[in-house]
Amino acid sequence: MYKLKASIPEIPATVEYAVGQVLQNVTVAVEKTAQEVQTAWQAGIMKTSGVWLDYKKSAVASIQYQMQSYSSAEVFSEAESAIRIEEGFPERDLKLMLQTSKKTRATKTGKKYLVIPFRHNVPGSAALAPAMPK
């Protein structure tokens, strides 16, 4: 008959100290990781194209992290600006702009359209802007 029995009736002080050191190191590692994720998220928002700078700054300022336990952290933002950048802006009907825009014109038949300026000119013209590429 073979019998194997293992028991630890008391945790020696040295083991308790070692476990405490490991948990402390885990906590530091989790917190540093949360800080890195926060920084990476903020940098990603600042690189987002097509979003106003003030809107980006608002989103970046709202991103924060919070330790949940010694081995868990959460990086989050509850700001509307951050949510919109991550999930996208709601759809808008641009035809409504035809009613209020100063760039609205009407054809002889009454059909409305928007004047959208380009920053290029027709090649060969004498205007100050660069010529439109081919």
Coordinates of C-alpha atoms in Angstrom, one line a residue, residues 36-130:
E36 CA 0.5 51.7 -20.7
V37 CA -3.0 50.8 -22.0
Q38 CA -4.2 54.2 -21.0
T39 CA -1.3 55.9 -22.7
A40 CA -1.7 53.8 -25.9
W41 CA -5.5 54.5 -26.0
Q42 CA -4.9 58.2 -25.6
A43 CA -2.2 58.2 -28.4
G44 CA -4.6 56.2 -30.6
I45 CA -7.3 58.9 -30.2
M46 CA -4.9 61.7 -31.0
K47 CA -4.0 59.9 -34.3
T48 CA -7.7 59.6 -35.3
S49 CA -8.3 61.4 -38.5
G50 CA -11.5 63.3 -39.2
V51 CA -12.2 64.4 -35.6
W52 CA -11.8 67.9 -34.3
L53 CA -8.8 68.5 -32.1
D54 CA -10.8 69.9 -29.1
Y55 CA -13.0 66.8 -29.3
K56 CA -9.9 64.5 -29.2
K57 CA -8.5 66.4 -26.3
S58 CA -11.7 66.0 -24.4
A59 CA -11.7 62.3 -25.0
V60 CA -8.0 61.9 -24.0
A61 CA -8.5 63.8 -20.8
S62 CA -11.4 61.5 -19.8
I63 CA -9.5 58.2 -20.1
Q64 CA -8.5 56.9 -16.7
Y65 CA -7.6 53.6 -15.0
Q66 CA -8.7 52.1 -11.7
M67 CA -7.3 49.1 -9.9
Q68 CA -10.0 46.6 -9.2
S69 CA -7.9 44.3 -7.0
Y70 CA -4.2 43.3 -6.7
S71 CA -4.5 41.4 -10.0
S72 CA -7.1 43.4 -11.9
A73 CA -7.4 46.9 -13.4
E74 CA -9.9 48.7 -15.6
V75 CA -9.1 51.4 -18.2
F76 CA -12.2 53.3 -19.1
S77 CA -13.9 56.5 -20.2
E78 CA -17.4 57.6 -19.7
A79 CA -17.1 60.8 -21.7
E80 CA -19.4 61.2 -24.7
S81 CA -16.5 62.3 -26.8
A82 CA -14.6 59.1 -26.2
I83 CA -17.6 56.9 -26.8
R84 CA -18.3 58.7 -30.1
I85 CA -14.7 58.3 -31.3
E86 CA -14.7 54.6 -30.4
E87 CA -18.2 53.7 -31.7
G88 CA -18.7 56.3 -34.4
F89 CA -20.8 59.4 -34.7
P90 CA -24.6 59.1 -35.3
E91 CA -25.8 59.4 -38.8
R92 CA -26.9 62.8 -40.0
D93 CA -29.0 63.8 -43.0
L94 CA -26.8 66.3 -44.8
K95 CA -29.8 67.3 -46.9
L96 CA -31.0 69.3 -43.9
M97 CA -28.0 71.6 -44.4
L98 CA -29.6 72.7 -47.7
Q99 CA -32.2 74.6 -45.7
T100 CA -29.7 76.6 -43.6
S101 CA -26.3 76.7 -45.2
K102 CA -24.9 79.9 -46.7
K103 CA -23.5 77.8 -49.5
T104 CA -26.9 76.7 -50.8
R105 CA -27.9 77.7 -54.3
A106 CA -30.9 76.9 -56.4
T107 CA -31.2 76.0 -60.1
K108 CA -33.7 77.7 -62.4
T109 CA -36.1 74.9 -61.7
G110 CA -35.8 75.3 -57.9
K111 CA -33.7 72.3 -57.2
K112 CA -31.2 73.1 -54.3
Y113 CA -27.6 72.2 -54.2
L114 CA -24.5 73.0 -52.2
V115 CA -21.4 74.9 -53.4
I116 CA -18.4 72.9 -52.3
P117 CA -15.1 74.8 -52.8
F118 CA -12.0 73.0 -53.9
R119 CA -8.5 74.2 -53.0
H120 CA -7.3 73.6 -56.5
N121 CA -7.7 75.4 -59.8
V122 CA -8.1 74.2 -63.3
P123 CA -4.6 73.8 -64.9
G124 CA -3.6 76.8 -66.9
S125 CA -5.7 79.3 -64.9
A126 CA -4.0 82.4 -63.3
A127 CA -5.4 81.9 -59.8
L128 CA -3.2 81.6 -56.7
A129 CA -4.0 78.0 -55.7
P130 CA -2.1 75.1 -57.2

